CSV table of C-alpha atoms and ligand atoms in Angstrom, one decimal:
chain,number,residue,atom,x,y,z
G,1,UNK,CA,118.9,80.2,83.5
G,2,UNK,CA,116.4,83.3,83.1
G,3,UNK,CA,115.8,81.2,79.3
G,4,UNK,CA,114.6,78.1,81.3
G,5,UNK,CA,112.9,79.9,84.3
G,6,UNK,CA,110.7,82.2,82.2
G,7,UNK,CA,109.9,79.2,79.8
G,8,UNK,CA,109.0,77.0,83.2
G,9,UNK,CA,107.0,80.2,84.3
G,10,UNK,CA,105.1,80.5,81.1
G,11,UNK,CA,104.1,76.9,80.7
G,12,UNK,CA,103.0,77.0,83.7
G,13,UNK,CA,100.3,80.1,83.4
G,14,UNK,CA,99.3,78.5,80.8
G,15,UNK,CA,98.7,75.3,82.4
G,16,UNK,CA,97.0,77.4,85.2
G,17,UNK,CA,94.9,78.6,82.3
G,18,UNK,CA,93.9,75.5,81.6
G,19,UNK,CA,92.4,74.2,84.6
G,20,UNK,CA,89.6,76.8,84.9
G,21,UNK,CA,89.1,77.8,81.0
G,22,UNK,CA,91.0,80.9,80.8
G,23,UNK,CA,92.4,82.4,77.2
G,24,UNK,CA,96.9,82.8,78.5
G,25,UNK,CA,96.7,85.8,76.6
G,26,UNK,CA,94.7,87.4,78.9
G,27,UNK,CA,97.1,87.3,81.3
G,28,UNK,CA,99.8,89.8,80.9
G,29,UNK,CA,103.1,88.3,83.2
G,30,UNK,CA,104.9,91.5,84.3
G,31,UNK,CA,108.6,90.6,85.5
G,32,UNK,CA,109.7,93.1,88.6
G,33,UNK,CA,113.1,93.3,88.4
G,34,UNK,CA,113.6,95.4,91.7
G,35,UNK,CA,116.9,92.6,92.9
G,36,UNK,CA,118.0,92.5,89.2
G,37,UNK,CA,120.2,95.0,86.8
G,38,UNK,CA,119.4,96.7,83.9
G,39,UNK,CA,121.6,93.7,82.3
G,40,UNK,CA,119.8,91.1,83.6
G,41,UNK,CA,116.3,93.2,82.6
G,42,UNK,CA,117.4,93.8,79.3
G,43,UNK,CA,118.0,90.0,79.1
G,44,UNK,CA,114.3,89.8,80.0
G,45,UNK,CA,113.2,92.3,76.8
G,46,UNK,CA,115.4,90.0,74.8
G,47,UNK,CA,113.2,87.4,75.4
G,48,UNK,CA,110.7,88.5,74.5
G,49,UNK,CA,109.0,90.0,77.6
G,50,UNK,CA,107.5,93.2,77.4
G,51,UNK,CA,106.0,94.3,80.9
G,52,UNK,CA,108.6,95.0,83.9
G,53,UNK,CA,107.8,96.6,87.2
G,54,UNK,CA,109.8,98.3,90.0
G,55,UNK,CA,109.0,99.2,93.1
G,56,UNK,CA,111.2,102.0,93.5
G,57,UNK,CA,110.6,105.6,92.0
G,58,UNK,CA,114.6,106.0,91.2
G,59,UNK,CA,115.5,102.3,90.4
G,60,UNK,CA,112.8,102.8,87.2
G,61,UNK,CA,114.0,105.5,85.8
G,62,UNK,CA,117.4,104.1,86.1
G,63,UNK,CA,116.0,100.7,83.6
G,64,UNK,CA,114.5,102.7,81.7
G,65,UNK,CA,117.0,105.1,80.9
G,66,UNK,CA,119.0,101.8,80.6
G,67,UNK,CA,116.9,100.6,78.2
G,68,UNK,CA,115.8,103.1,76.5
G,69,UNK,CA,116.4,101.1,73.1
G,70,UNK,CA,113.5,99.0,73.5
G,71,UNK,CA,110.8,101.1,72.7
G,72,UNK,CA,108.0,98.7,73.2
G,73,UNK,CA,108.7,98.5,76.8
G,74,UNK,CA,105.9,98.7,79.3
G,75,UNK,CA,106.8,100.3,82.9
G,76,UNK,CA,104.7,99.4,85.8
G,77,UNK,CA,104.7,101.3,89.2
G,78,UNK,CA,104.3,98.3,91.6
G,79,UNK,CA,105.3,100.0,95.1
G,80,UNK,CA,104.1,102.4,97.6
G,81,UNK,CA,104.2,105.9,95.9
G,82,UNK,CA,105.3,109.1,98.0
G,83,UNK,CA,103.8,112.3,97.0
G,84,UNK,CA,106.4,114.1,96.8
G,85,UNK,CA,107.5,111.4,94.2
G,86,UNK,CA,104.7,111.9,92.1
G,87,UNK,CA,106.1,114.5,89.5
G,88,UNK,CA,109.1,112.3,88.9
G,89,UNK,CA,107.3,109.5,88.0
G,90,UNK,CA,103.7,109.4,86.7
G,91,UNK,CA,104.2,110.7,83.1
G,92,UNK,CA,106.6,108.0,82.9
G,93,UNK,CA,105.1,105.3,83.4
G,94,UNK,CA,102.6,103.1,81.5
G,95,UNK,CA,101.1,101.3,84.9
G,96,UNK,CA,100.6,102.5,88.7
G,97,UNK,CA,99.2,99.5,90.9
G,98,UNK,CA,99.3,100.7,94.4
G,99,UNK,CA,96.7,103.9,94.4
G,100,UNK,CA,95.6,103.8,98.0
G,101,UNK,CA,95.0,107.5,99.0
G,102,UNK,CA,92.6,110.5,97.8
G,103,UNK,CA,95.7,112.7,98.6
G,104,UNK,CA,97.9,110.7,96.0
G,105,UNK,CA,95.0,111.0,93.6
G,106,UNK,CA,95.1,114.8,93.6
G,107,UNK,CA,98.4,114.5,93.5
G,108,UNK,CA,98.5,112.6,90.5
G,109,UNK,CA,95.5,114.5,89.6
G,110,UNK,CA,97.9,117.4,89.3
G,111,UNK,CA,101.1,116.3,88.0
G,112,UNK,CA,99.6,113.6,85.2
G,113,UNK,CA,99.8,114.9,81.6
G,114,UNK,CA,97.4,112.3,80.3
G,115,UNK,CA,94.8,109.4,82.4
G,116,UNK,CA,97.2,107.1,84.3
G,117,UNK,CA,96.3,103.1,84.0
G,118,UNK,CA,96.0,102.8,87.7
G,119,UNK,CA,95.5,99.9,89.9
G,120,UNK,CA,93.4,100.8,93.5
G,121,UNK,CA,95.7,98.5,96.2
G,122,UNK,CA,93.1,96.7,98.3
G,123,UNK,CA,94.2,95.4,102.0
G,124,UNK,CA,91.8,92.3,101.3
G,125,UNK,CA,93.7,90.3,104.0
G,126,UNK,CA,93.6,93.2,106.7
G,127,UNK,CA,97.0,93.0,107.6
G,128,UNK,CA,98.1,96.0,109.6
G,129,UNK,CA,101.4,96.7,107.7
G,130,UNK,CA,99.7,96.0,104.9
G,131,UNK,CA,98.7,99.2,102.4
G,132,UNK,CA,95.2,99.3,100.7
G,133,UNK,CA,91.8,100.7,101.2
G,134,UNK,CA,89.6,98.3,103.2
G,135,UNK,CA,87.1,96.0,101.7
G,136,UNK,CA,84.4,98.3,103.4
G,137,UNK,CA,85.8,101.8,101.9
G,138,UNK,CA,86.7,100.8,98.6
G,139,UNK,CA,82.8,102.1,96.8
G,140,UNK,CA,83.0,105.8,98.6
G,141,UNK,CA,87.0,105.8,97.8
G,142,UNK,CA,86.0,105.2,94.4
G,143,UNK,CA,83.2,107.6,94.5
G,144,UNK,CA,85.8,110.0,95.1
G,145,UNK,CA,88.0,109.6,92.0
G,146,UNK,CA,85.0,110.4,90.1
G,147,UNK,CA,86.3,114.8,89.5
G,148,UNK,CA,89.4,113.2,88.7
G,149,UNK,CA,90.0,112.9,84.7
G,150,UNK,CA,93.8,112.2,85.3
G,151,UNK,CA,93.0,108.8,87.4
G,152,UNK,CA,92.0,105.7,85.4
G,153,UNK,CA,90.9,103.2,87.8
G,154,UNK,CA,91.6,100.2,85.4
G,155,UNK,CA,91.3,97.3,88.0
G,156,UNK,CA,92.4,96.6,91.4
G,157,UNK,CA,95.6,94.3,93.1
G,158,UNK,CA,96.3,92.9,96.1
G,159,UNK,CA,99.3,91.6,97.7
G,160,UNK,CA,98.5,88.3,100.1
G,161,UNK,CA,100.1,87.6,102.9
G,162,UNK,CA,103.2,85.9,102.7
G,163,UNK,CA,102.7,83.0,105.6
G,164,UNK,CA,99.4,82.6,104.5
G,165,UNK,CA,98.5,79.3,103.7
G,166,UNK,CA,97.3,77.9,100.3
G,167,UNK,CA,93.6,77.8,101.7
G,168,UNK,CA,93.4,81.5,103.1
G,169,UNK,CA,95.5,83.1,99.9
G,170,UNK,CA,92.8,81.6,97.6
G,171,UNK,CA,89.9,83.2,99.8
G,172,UNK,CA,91.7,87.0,99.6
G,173,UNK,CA,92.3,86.6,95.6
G,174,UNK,CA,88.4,85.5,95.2
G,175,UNK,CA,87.8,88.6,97.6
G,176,UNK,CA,89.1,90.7,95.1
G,177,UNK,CA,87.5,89.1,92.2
G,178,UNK,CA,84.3,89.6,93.9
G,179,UNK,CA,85.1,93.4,94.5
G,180,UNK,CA,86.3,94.1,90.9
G,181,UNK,CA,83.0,92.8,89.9
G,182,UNK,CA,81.1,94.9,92.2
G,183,UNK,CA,83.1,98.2,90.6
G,184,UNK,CA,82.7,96.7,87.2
G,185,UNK,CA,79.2,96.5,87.7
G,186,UNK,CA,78.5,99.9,88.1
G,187,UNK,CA,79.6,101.2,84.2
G,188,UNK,CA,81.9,103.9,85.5
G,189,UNK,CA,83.4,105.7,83.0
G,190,UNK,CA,86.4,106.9,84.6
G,191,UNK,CA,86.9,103.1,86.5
G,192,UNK,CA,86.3,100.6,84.1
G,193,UNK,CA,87.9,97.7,86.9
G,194,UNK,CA,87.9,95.4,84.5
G,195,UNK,CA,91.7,94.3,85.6
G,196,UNK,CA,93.3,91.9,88.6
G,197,UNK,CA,96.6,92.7,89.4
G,198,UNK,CA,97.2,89.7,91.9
G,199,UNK,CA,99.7,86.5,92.1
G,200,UNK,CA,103.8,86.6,92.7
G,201,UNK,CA,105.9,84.1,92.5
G,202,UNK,CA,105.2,81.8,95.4
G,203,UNK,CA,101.0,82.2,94.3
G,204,UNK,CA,100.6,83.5,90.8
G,205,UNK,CA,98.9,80.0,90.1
G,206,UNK,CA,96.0,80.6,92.2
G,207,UNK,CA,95.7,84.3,91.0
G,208,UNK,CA,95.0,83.1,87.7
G,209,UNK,CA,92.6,80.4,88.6
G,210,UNK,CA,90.9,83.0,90.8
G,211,UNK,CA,90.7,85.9,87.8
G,212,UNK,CA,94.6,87.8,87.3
G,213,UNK,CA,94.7,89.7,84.3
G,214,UNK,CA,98.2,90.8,85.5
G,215,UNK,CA,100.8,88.8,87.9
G,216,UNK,CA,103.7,90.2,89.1
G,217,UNK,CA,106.7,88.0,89.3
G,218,UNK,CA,110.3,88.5,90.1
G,219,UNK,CA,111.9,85.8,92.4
G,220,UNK,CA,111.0,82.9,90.2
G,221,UNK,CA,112.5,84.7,87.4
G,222,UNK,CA,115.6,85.0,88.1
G,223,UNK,CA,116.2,82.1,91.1
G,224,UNK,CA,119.4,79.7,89.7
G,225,UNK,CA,119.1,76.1,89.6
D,301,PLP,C1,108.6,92.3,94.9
D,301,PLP,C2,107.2,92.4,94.5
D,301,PLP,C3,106.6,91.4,93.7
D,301,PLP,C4,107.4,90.2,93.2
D,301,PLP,O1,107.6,89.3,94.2
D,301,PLP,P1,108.3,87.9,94.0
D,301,PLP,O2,107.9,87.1,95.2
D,301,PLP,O3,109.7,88.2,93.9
D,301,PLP,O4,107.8,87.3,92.8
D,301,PLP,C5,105.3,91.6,93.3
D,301,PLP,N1,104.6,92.6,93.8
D,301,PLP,C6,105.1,93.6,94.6
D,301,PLP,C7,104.2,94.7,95.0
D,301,PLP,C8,106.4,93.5,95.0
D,301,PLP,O5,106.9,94.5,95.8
């Protein structure tokens, strides 16, 4: 079942790929296996997938305690991050995608023993319940990582609505494109934004058409039948 889904899932990134020009290994699929076990995961690394994501501070140290065998495992941070969490977690990890506040920077700041890989969460879709800096604020929220040499602003992600239609999901994921651009464009040193982290399972197709480097899928992983 997992065999067949992440085979059907790669062929079709790939194909994905292929209708706008883009290189598949430039797209790094990282399986979140938040309503999985570490059973089910380790399947995963068995088949060859290297990335997984959790959205909960205590459910990834739990993997990756649980699989602590496979060495070449990379651990990505994919939910909302309390501060007080911070210490637990960041030199543990190899990814944080949802950096969306100066006072979880200087947390981080503090607690990293090396430059995290971070992602900067953008509400492109202005959702109220949605996290994320706004469109407007992302430059001066940038601006303001700049002291900090523990924050690596590698790229940015967004999350699209999950009623949105086909039409409006396209327009937030070319929204961010258009942002990263903007941050690439400036040369920063310490936020190279050269990353997307954008698609899940119901849209990672037109994430990749519209620029993911990194697509986060779970439910299509691990759905039976
Ligand atoms: C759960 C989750 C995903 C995966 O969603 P699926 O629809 O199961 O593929 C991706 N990103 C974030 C931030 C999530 O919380």
């Amino acid at each position: 079942m997992i065999a067949g889904n992440l085979h059907r899932i790669e062929q079709e990134i790939q194909e994905s790929c292929a209708l706008v020009s883009r290189n598949p290994q430039d797209i790094t699929m990282v399986a979140v296996t938040k309503s999985v076990d570490s059973i089910t995961a380790n399947e995963l690394v068995e088949l060859g997938v290297t990335d997984l994501a959790e959205n909960r501070v205590d459910k990834l140290l739990e993997k990756k305690q649980d699989l602590s065998h496979h060495q070449q495992i990379k651990w990505h941070l994919i939910g909302n991050l309390q501060r007080r969490k911070v210490k637990l977690i960041i030199n543990e990890i190899d990814y944080f995608h949802a950096l969306d506040s100066l006072r979880l920077a200087q947390e981080i700041q503090k607690r990293a023993a090396h430059p995290i890989n971070c992602f900067v969460e953008v509400n492109v879709s202005g959702e109220e319940s949605k996290q994320g800096i706004k469109p407007k604020e992302l430059h001066s929220f940038i601006k303001e990582l700049e002291d900090l040499d523990k924050i690596k602003v590698i790229g940015l992600m967004t999350m699209a609505p999950y009623e949105a239609s086909q039409e409006d999901v396209r327009k937030i994921f070319s929204t961010l494109k258009q942002l990263q651009e903007s941050v690439k464009e400036q040369n920063l040193q310490y936020a190279p934004c050269t990353e997307l982290s954008m698609g899940m399972s119901q849209d990672f197709k037109t994430a990749i058409e519209e620029g993911a480097t990194f697509v986060r899928i779970g439910t299509a992983l691990f759905k039976k039948g």
